[in-house]
mmCIF file of C-alpha atoms in Angstrom:
data_model
loop_
_atom_site.group_PDB
_atom_site.id
_atom_site.type_symbol
_atom_site.label_atom_id
_atom_site.label_comp_id
_atom_site.label_asym_id
_atom_site.label_seq_id
_atom_site.Cartn_x
_atom_site.Cartn_y
_atom_site.Cartn_z
ATOM 1 C CA MET A 20 -18.953 5.272 -9.089
ATOM 2 C CA SER A 21 -15.955 3.718 -10.428
ATOM 3 C CA ALA A 22 -14.926 4.341 -14.315
ATOM 4 C CA VAL A 23 -12.252 2.690 -16.793
ATOM 5 C CA ARG A 24 -10.813 5.613 -18.723
ATOM 6 C CA THR A 25 -11.227 4.687 -22.771
ATOM 7 C CA VAL A 26 -10.250 6.364 -25.479
ATOM 8 C CA LEU A 27 -14.132 6.104 -26.550
ATOM 9 C CA GLY A 28 -15.139 7.282 -22.913
ATOM 10 C CA ASP A 29 -15.867 6.102 -19.392
ATOM 11 C CA ILE A 30 -17.032 2.207 -19.402
ATOM 12 C CA ARG A 31 -18.128 0.600 -16.307
ATOM 13 C CA PRO A 32 -15.525 -1.601 -14.963
ATOM 14 C CA GLU A 33 -17.443 -5.005 -15.581
ATOM 15 C CA ASP A 34 -17.641 -4.239 -19.008
ATOM 16 C CA MET A 35 -14.513 -4.454 -19.339
ATOM 17 C CA GLY A 36 -13.583 -7.376 -20.471
ATOM 18 C CA VAL A 37 -10.564 -9.783 -21.632
ATOM 19 C CA SER A 38 -7.836 -7.458 -21.708
ATOM 20 C CA ASP A 39 -4.176 -7.086 -22.459
ATOM 21 C CA ALA A 40 -3.016 -5.042 -19.240
ATOM 22 C CA HIS A 41 0.412 -3.485 -21.110
ATOM 23 C CA ASP A 42 0.634 -3.074 -24.832
ATOM 24 C CA HIS A 43 1.594 -0.609 -27.999
ATOM 25 C CA LEU A 44 -0.761 0.478 -31.074
ATOM 26 C CA PHE A 45 2.288 3.021 -31.869
ATOM 27 C CA LEU A 46 4.905 4.099 -30.724
ATOM 28 C CA SER A 47 8.539 5.428 -31.424
ATOM 29 C CA SER A 48 11.399 6.651 -30.251
ATOM 30 C CA PRO A 49 15.055 7.392 -30.976
ATOM 31 C CA ARG A 50 15.928 4.612 -28.959
ATOM 32 C CA LEU A 51 14.929 1.940 -31.992
ATOM 33 C CA PRO A 52 15.124 3.592 -35.302
ATOM 34 C CA GLY A 53 13.762 2.306 -38.389
ATOM 35 C CA ARG A 54 11.018 -0.291 -35.752
ATOM 36 C CA GLU A 55 8.478 2.178 -35.600
ATOM 37 C CA LEU A 56 4.965 0.893 -34.144
ATOM 38 C CA CYS A 57 3.274 3.650 -36.757
ATOM 39 C CA ASP A 58 1.483 1.595 -39.267
ATOM 40 C CA ILE A 59 -2.405 2.575 -38.849
ATOM 41 C CA SER A 60 -3.314 -0.218 -40.944
ATOM 42 C CA ALA A 61 -0.780 -3.079 -38.966
ATOM 43 C CA ALA A 62 -2.316 -1.267 -36.152
ATOM 44 C CA ARG A 63 -6.202 -2.400 -36.937
ATOM 45 C CA ALA A 64 -5.239 -5.979 -38.085
ATOM 46 C CA GLU A 65 -2.971 -6.771 -34.557
ATOM 47 C CA LEU A 66 -6.069 -5.726 -33.284
ATOM 48 C CA GLU A 67 -8.821 -7.412 -35.315
ATOM 49 C CA ALA A 68 -6.339 -10.791 -34.892
ATOM 50 C CA PHE A 69 -6.300 -9.772 -31.010
ATOM 51 C CA ARG A 70 -10.328 -9.652 -30.830
ATOM 52 C CA ALA A 71 -10.482 -13.048 -32.921
ATOM 53 C CA ALA A 72 -8.062 -14.853 -29.791
ATOM 54 C CA GLY A 73 -10.908 -13.535 -27.539
ATOM 55 C CA GLY A 74 -9.425 -10.429 -25.836
ATOM 56 C CA ALA A 75 -11.727 -7.667 -25.877
ATOM 57 C CA ALA A 76 -9.545 -4.430 -24.293
ATOM 58 C CA VAL A 77 -5.937 -3.386 -24.499
ATOM 59 C CA VAL A 78 -4.404 -0.694 -22.187
ATOM 60 C CA GLN A 79 -1.669 0.966 -24.260
ATOM 61 C CA TRP A 80 1.043 2.110 -21.922
ATOM 62 C CA THR A 81 2.860 4.677 -24.717
ATOM 63 C CA PRO A 82 3.259 7.670 -22.874
ATOM 64 C CA TYR A 83 3.258 11.906 -24.121
ATOM 65 C CA GLY A 84 5.813 12.681 -26.415
ATOM 66 C CA MET A 85 6.090 8.842 -28.384
ATOM 67 C CA GLY A 86 4.176 8.813 -31.238
ATOM 68 C CA ARG A 87 0.129 8.087 -29.202
ATOM 69 C CA ARG A 88 -1.329 9.024 -32.086
ATOM 70 C CA ALA A 89 -4.044 9.349 -29.779
ATOM 71 C CA ALA A 90 -6.556 10.766 -32.764
ATOM 72 C CA ASP A 91 -6.729 7.254 -34.307
ATOM 73 C CA LEU A 92 -7.502 4.955 -31.197
ATOM 74 C CA PRO A 93 -11.242 6.120 -31.008
ATOM 75 C CA GLY A 94 -11.766 5.170 -35.106
ATOM 76 C CA LEU A 95 -9.666 1.990 -34.468
ATOM 77 C CA SER A 96 -11.722 1.387 -31.134
ATOM 78 C CA ARG A 97 -15.188 1.574 -32.993
ATOM 79 C CA ALA A 98 -13.231 -0.138 -35.612
ATOM 80 C CA THR A 99 -12.455 -3.068 -34.421
ATOM 81 C CA GLY A 100 -14.693 -3.169 -31.313
ATOM 82 C CA VAL A 101 -11.595 -3.547 -28.599
ATOM 83 C CA ARG A 102 -12.094 -1.387 -26.192
ATOM 84 C CA LEU A 103 -8.932 0.972 -25.997
ATOM 85 C CA VAL A 104 -7.014 2.353 -22.512
ATOM 86 C CA CYS A 105 -4.180 5.740 -23.346
ATOM 87 C CA ALA A 106 -1.726 6.803 -21.230
ATOM 88 C CA THR A 107 -0.353 10.212 -20.439
ATOM 89 C CA GLY A 108 3.414 9.908 -18.509
ATOM 90 C CA LEU A 109 6.453 10.010 -19.536
ATOM 91 C CA HIS A 110 9.418 7.545 -20.282
ATOM 92 C CA GLN A 111 13.074 7.268 -19.159
ATOM 93 C CA ALA A 112 15.037 10.699 -20.595
ATOM 94 C CA ALA A 113 17.012 8.793 -23.262
ATOM 95 C CA HIS A 114 13.236 8.480 -25.455
ATOM 96 C CA TYR A 115 13.389 12.388 -25.421
ATOM 97 C CA ASP A 116 15.271 15.762 -27.086
ATOM 98 C CA PRO A 117 16.772 16.855 -24.138
ATOM 99 C CA GLU A 118 14.808 20.585 -25.061
ATOM 100 C CA ALA A 119 11.534 18.969 -24.982
ATOM 101 C CA LEU A 120 11.906 17.658 -22.170
ATOM 102 C CA LYS A 121 13.588 21.488 -20.715
ATOM 103 C CA GLY A 122 10.220 22.386 -21.938
ATOM 104 C CA LEU A 123 7.936 20.588 -19.475
ATOM 105 C CA ARG A 124 9.630 21.647 -16.689
ATOM 106 C CA GLY A 125 7.910 23.054 -14.198
ATOM 107 C CA ARG A 126 4.639 21.634 -15.435
ATOM 108 C CA LEU A 127 4.823 17.975 -16.084
ATOM 109 C CA ALA A 128 2.112 17.378 -13.427
ATOM 110 C CA GLU A 129 -0.058 19.774 -15.001
ATOM 111 C CA VAL A 130 0.276 17.933 -18.332
ATOM 112 C CA PHE A 131 -0.404 14.825 -17.212
ATOM 113 C CA VAL A 132 -3.594 16.133 -15.240
ATOM 114 C CA SER A 133 -4.996 17.900 -18.421
ATOM 115 C CA GLU A 134 -4.278 14.774 -20.349
ATOM 116 C CA LEU A 135 -5.661 12.953 -18.062
ATOM 117 C CA THR A 136 -9.118 15.170 -17.693
ATOM 118 C CA GLU A 137 -9.736 17.247 -21.060
ATOM 119 C CA GLY A 138 -7.516 15.528 -23.303
ATOM 120 C CA ILE A 139 -4.589 14.910 -25.220
ATOM 121 C CA GLY A 140 -4.360 17.556 -27.017
ATOM 122 C CA THR A 141 -7.320 18.128 -29.756
ATOM 123 C CA SER A 142 -7.763 14.780 -30.422
ATOM 124 C CA GLY A 143 -10.582 14.968 -27.519
ATOM 125 C CA VAL A 144 -9.188 11.644 -26.323
ATOM 126 C CA ARG A 145 -8.329 11.374 -21.548
ATOM 127 C CA ALA A 146 -6.137 9.101 -20.799
ATOM 128 C CA GLY A 147 -6.959 6.423 -18.433
ATOM 129 C CA LEU A 148 -3.438 5.951 -16.538
ATOM 130 C CA ILE A 149 -0.208 7.882 -16.273
ATOM 131 C CA LYS A 150 2.585 6.349 -17.299
ATOM 132 C CA VAL A 151 6.675 6.896 -15.587
ATOM 133 C CA ALA A 152 9.832 4.342 -15.806
ATOM 134 C CA GLY A 153 12.302 4.122 -13.154
ATOM 135 C CA ALA A 154 16.244 2.837 -13.905
ATOM 136 C CA PHE A 155 18.168 -0.722 -13.765
ATOM 137 C CA HIS A 156 18.100 -1.174 -10.465
ATOM 138 C CA ALA A 157 18.005 2.394 -9.503
ATOM 139 C CA LEU A 158 15.656 6.154 -9.825
ATOM 140 C CA ASP A 159 18.138 8.307 -11.390
ATOM 141 C CA ALA A 160 16.864 12.214 -11.303
ATOM 142 C CA HIS A 161 15.142 11.708 -14.615
ATOM 143 C CA ALA A 162 12.773 9.073 -12.896
ATOM 144 C CA ARG A 163 12.550 10.831 -9.314
ATOM 145 C CA TRP A 164 11.341 13.979 -11.147
ATOM 146 C CA THR A 165 9.039 12.074 -13.310
ATOM 147 C CA MET A 166 6.864 9.740 -10.496
ATOM 148 C CA THR A 167 6.900 12.895 -8.495
ATOM 149 C CA ALA A 168 4.564 14.809 -11.120
ATOM 150 C CA ALA A 169 3.300 11.474 -11.687
ATOM 151 C CA ALA A 170 1.886 10.925 -7.977
ATOM 152 C CA GLU A 171 0.650 14.826 -8.420
ATOM 153 C CA ALA A 172 -1.683 14.331 -11.193
ATOM 154 C CA HIS A 173 -2.695 10.734 -9.184
ATOM 155 C CA HIS A 174 -3.632 13.191 -5.954
ATOM 156 C CA ALA A 175 -5.546 15.367 -8.058
ATOM 157 C CA THR A 176 -7.612 12.552 -10.405
ATOM 158 C CA GLY A 177 -7.084 8.959 -8.410
ATOM 159 C CA ALA A 178 -5.599 7.813 -11.985
ATOM 160 C CA PRO A 179 -3.324 5.199 -11.422
ATOM 161 C CA ILE A 180 0.221 5.002 -11.366
ATOM 162 C CA ALA A 181 1.640 2.298 -14.521
ATOM 163 C CA VAL A 182 5.656 2.032 -13.859
ATOM 164 C CA HIS A 183 7.740 0.523 -16.570
ATOM 165 C CA LEU A 184 11.011 -1.382 -14.177
ATOM 166 C CA GLU A 185 13.953 -1.523 -16.100
ATOM 167 C CA LEU A 186 14.714 -5.276 -16.860
ATOM 168 C CA GLY A 187 12.655 -5.511 -14.019
ATOM 169 C CA THR A 188 14.574 -4.169 -11.766
ATOM 170 C CA GLY A 189 14.030 -1.472 -9.097
ATOM 171 C CA ALA A 190 10.733 -2.518 -7.703
ATOM 172 C CA LEU A 191 11.288 -1.732 -4.084
ATOM 173 C CA ASP A 192 12.865 1.519 -5.020
ATOM 174 C CA VAL A 193 9.712 2.887 -6.814
ATOM 175 C CA LEU A 194 7.585 1.562 -4.206
ATOM 176 C CA ASP A 195 9.411 3.072 -1.221
ATOM 177 C CA LEU A 196 9.117 6.547 -3.379
ATOM 178 C CA LEU A 197 5.594 6.591 -5.290
ATOM 179 C CA CYS A 198 3.524 4.190 -1.287
ATOM 180 C CA GLY A 199 6.360 5.634 0.835
ATOM 181 C CA ALA A 200 7.336 9.620 0.243
ATOM 182 C CA LEU A 201 4.805 10.318 -2.060
ATOM 183 C CA GLY A 202 1.465 8.940 -0.665
ATOM 184 C CA VAL A 203 -0.004 6.797 -3.290
ATOM 185 C CA PRO A 204 -1.703 4.314 -2.386
ATOM 186 C CA GLY A 205 -0.282 1.053 -3.209
ATOM 187 C CA HIS A 206 -3.633 0.031 -5.194
ATOM 188 C CA ARG A 207 -2.877 2.858 -7.651
ATOM 189 C CA VAL A 208 0.519 1.984 -8.653
ATOM 190 C CA ILE A 209 0.716 -0.916 -11.303
ATOM 191 C CA LEU A 210 4.505 -2.584 -11.543
ATOM 192 C CA GLY A 211 5.584 -3.895 -15.033
ATOM 193 C CA HIS A 212 8.251 -6.052 -16.182
ATOM 194 C CA LEU A 213 8.591 -8.092 -13.543
ATOM 195 C CA ASN A 214 8.925 -11.470 -15.285
ATOM 196 C CA ARG A 215 12.300 -9.987 -16.600
ATOM 197 C CA SER A 216 13.870 -10.157 -12.965
ATOM 198 C CA PRO A 217 12.299 -13.129 -11.111
ATOM 199 C CA ASP A 218 13.161 -12.892 -7.823
ATOM 200 C CA PRO A 219 10.736 -14.185 -6.146
ATOM 201 C CA VAL A 220 11.453 -12.085 -2.634
ATOM 202 C CA VAL A 221 10.732 -8.786 -4.268
ATOM 203 C CA GLN A 222 7.768 -10.078 -6.081
ATOM 204 C CA ARG A 223 6.022 -11.315 -2.688
ATOM 205 C CA GLN A 224 7.791 -7.934 -0.985
ATOM 206 C CA ALA A 225 6.134 -5.946 -3.307
ATOM 207 C CA ALA A 226 2.751 -7.870 -3.441
ATOM 208 C CA GLU A 227 2.397 -7.001 -0.021
ATOM 209 C CA SER A 228 2.349 -2.829 -0.611
ATOM 210 C CA GLY A 229 -1.181 -4.082 -2.366
ATOM 211 C CA CYS A 230 0.091 -2.944 -5.603
ATOM 212 C CA TRP A 231 -0.277 -5.038 -9.661
ATOM 213 C CA LEU A 232 2.540 -6.827 -10.437
ATOM 214 C CA ALA A 233 2.294 -6.822 -14.006
ATOM 215 C CA PHE A 234 4.148 -9.727 -16.471
ATOM 216 C CA ASP A 235 4.314 -8.948 -20.002
ATOM 217 C CA GLY A 236 5.948 -9.395 -23.089
ATOM 218 C CA PRO A 237 6.601 -13.268 -24.130
ATOM 219 C CA SER A 238 10.239 -14.769 -24.158
ATOM 220 C CA ARG A 239 13.204 -12.592 -25.178
ATOM 221 C CA ALA A 240 16.566 -14.809 -25.510
ATOM 222 C CA HIS A 241 17.652 -12.029 -22.428
ATOM 223 C CA HIS A 242 15.116 -12.752 -20.792
ATOM 224 C CA ALA A 243 13.549 -14.950 -18.523
ATOM 225 C CA THR A 244 9.508 -14.439 -19.211
ATOM 226 C CA ASP A 245 7.924 -17.539 -20.081
ATOM 227 C CA TRP A 246 8.943 -19.599 -18.548
ATOM 228 C CA ARG A 247 9.699 -18.724 -15.650
ATOM 229 C CA MET A 248 6.044 -16.867 -15.227
ATOM 230 C CA PRO A 249 4.212 -20.199 -14.548
ATOM 231 C CA GLU A 250 5.901 -20.534 -11.213
ATOM 232 C CA ALA A 251 5.924 -17.142 -10.327
ATOM 233 C CA VAL A 252 2.429 -16.577 -10.959
ATOM 234 C CA ARG A 253 1.658 -19.796 -9.325
ATOM 235 C CA ASP A 254 3.697 -18.856 -5.714
ATOM 236 C CA LEU A 255 2.192 -15.570 -6.192
ATOM 237 C CA ALA A 256 -1.413 -17.135 -6.073
ATOM 238 C CA GLU A 257 -0.457 -19.444 -3.365
ATOM 239 C CA ALA A 258 0.829 -17.024 -1.347
ATOM 240 C CA GLY A 259 -2.739 -14.706 -1.272
ATOM 241 C CA TYR A 260 -1.975 -12.264 -4.426
ATOM 242 C CA ALA A 261 -3.798 -13.691 -7.374
ATOM 243 C CA ASP A 262 -6.085 -10.645 -7.016
ATOM 244 C CA ARG A 263 -3.168 -8.577 -7.803
ATOM 245 C CA LEU A 264 -1.369 -10.253 -11.203
ATOM 246 C CA LEU A 265 -1.961 -9.061 -14.623
ATOM 247 C CA LEU A 266 -0.367 -9.765 -17.461
ATOM 248 C CA GLY A 267 0.589 -8.486 -20.978
ATOM 249 C CA GLY A 268 1.832 -8.574 -24.437
ATOM 250 C CA ASP A 269 4.546 -4.954 -24.257
ATOM 251 C CA THR A 270 4.378 -5.192 -28.041
ATOM 252 C CA VAL A 271 6.927 -2.402 -28.820
ATOM 253 C CA VAL A 272 8.648 -2.938 -32.552
ATOM 254 C CA ALA A 273 6.681 -3.581 -35.299
ATOM 255 C CA GLY A 274 8.585 -6.676 -36.107
ATOM 256 C CA ALA A 275 7.406 -8.106 -32.826
ATOM 257 C CA ARG A 276 3.826 -7.686 -34.347
ATOM 258 C CA SER A 277 1.901 -11.329 -35.034
ATOM 259 C CA VAL A 278 0.527 -9.222 -38.199
ATOM 260 C CA ASP A 279 3.878 -8.753 -39.252
ATOM 261 C CA GLY A 280 5.393 -12.133 -38.191
ATOM 262 C CA GLY A 281 6.115 -12.240 -34.510
ATOM 263 C CA PRO A 282 4.002 -13.213 -31.468
ATOM 264 C CA GLY A 283 1.786 -9.616 -30.767
ATOM 265 C CA MET A 284 -1.565 -9.003 -28.868
ATOM 266 C CA PRO A 285 -2.934 -12.742 -29.744
ATOM 267 C CA TYR A 286 0.121 -14.407 -28.412
ATOM 268 C CA LEU A 287 -1.683 -13.610 -24.809
ATOM 269 C CA LEU A 288 -4.537 -15.451 -24.732
ATOM 270 C CA ARG A 289 -3.015 -18.033 -27.852
ATOM 271 C CA ARG A 290 -0.094 -19.423 -25.717
ATOM 272 C CA LEU A 291 0.014 -17.576 -22.244
ATOM 273 C CA ARG A 292 -3.265 -18.401 -21.063
ATOM 274 C CA PRO A 293 -3.307 -21.891 -21.659
ATOM 275 C CA ARG A 294 -0.111 -22.111 -20.298
ATOM 276 C CA LEU A 295 -1.109 -20.302 -17.646
ATOM 277 C CA ALA A 296 -3.715 -22.180 -16.808
ATOM 278 C CA GLU A 297 -2.235 -26.064 -16.307
ATOM 279 C CA VAL A 298 -0.127 -24.588 -13.876
ATOM 280 C CA VAL A 299 -2.742 -22.242 -11.983
ATOM 281 C CA GLY A 300 -6.270 -23.115 -12.856
ATOM 282 C CA VAL A 301 -8.327 -21.905 -15.592
ATOM 283 C CA ASP A 302 -10.343 -19.622 -12.621
ATOM 284 C CA VAL A 303 -7.400 -17.852 -11.731
ATOM 285 C CA VAL A 304 -6.206 -17.264 -15.434
ATOM 286 C CA GLU A 305 -9.832 -15.324 -16.021
ATOM 287 C CA ARG A 306 -9.569 -13.253 -13.279
ATOM 288 C CA ILE A 307 -5.841 -12.148 -13.962
ATOM 289 C CA LEU A 308 -7.042 -11.647 -17.725
ATOM 290 C CA SER A 309 -10.636 -10.243 -16.356
ATOM 291 C CA ALA A 310 -11.095 -9.423 -12.929
ATOM 292 C CA ASN A 311 -8.093 -7.772 -12.482
ATOM 293 C CA PRO A 312 -7.509 -5.321 -15.285
ATOM 294 C CA ALA A 313 -10.958 -4.036 -14.450
ATOM 295 C CA GLN A 314 -10.210 -3.018 -11.052
ATOM 296 C CA ALA A 315 -6.453 -1.611 -11.317
ATOM 297 C CA PHE A 316 -7.253 0.782 -14.146
ATOM 298 C CA ALA A 317 -11.135 1.984 -12.749
ATOM 299 C CA VAL A 318 -11.086 5.430 -10.947
ATOM 300 C CA ASP A 319 -13.356 7.140 -8.930
ATOM 301 C CA TRP A 320 -13.047 10.142 -11.183
ATOM 302 C CA GLY A 321 -15.463 12.423 -9.365
#
C-alpha cells in the first residue's frame, strides 16, 4: 500500500491535505552566509502561520549536509499539527566543502537509501524523497554523479526524486538522464523551479514524460514567477496536465519567512491560491494543492 513518509511515520496519501510541495524550515549554505534558516522558534511560528492559512503539510527539500535539523522536525510537526516530509539527497557542489563531497564518493546511493529506510543520523527520522540539482542549462559532472546515485536509491526504495533546476533550466536534460539512461519512471521525478524559465514548449515536453512540474517560489526581481505562473498553469491544465502540477513556496533565507517580514509559506495560500483560482478555477487549484502532492510523494515502501 502506498504511503507518504513523514517525520512522524508513514501516512495514507489522502491524509496529507493542503500541501506546500517545496519549502524549507531549515537550510544553511556557504553561498548564503548570515541568512541561514536555523531558528527553531521562527520555524515553529512559520508553520503555525501556514496552518492558520489552511495548510496541512510541508515537504522540506533541504538535503544532506545543509542543516536539515532532522531531529527537530518531529517536535515541530507535533506542536503545530503540520505534517512534514524530510529529504535526503545532495545539492550542487558549491553548497559543500570539497572534503565532505570527497568522503561521499563510492557510497552516495548507500547514504540515500539508509536515510530513506533507516533514518537520518541518530534522529530516527526517515526521509520521504531524494533531492538533487542540475546546473545552468546543463548537467555537470557533479549533477550526473548525484542523479545516478539518486536513481539507484529510487530503484531500491521507490522514493521520488525532486530536482532543483538552476534558474528553471535543463529540464529536458534531467529527464533524458533520469528517465532515459537511468530508467526512473517519469511519475517518480519532480522538476522544481520551472516557473523561473517560463518556456511553454519545454514545460509541455516535460509534462509529456509524466513527471511532476513544480511551480515554487514567489516573485523575485529577476524571475518571471507569479506574473507568468497563472498563464503557464492554465495552458498546462488546458492541455490535460492539471494532474501533473505542484505548488511550493521555497523559502530559502531567513528574511523570506513571513514571521521575518517576507512572504513565507502562508503566501502560497493567501495570495497565490486565489490568484490561480481566477484563471483555472477553484477545483483545479485545490487538486494541485491536495490530490497532486499526495500522489507525487506517495510510495509503495514495501
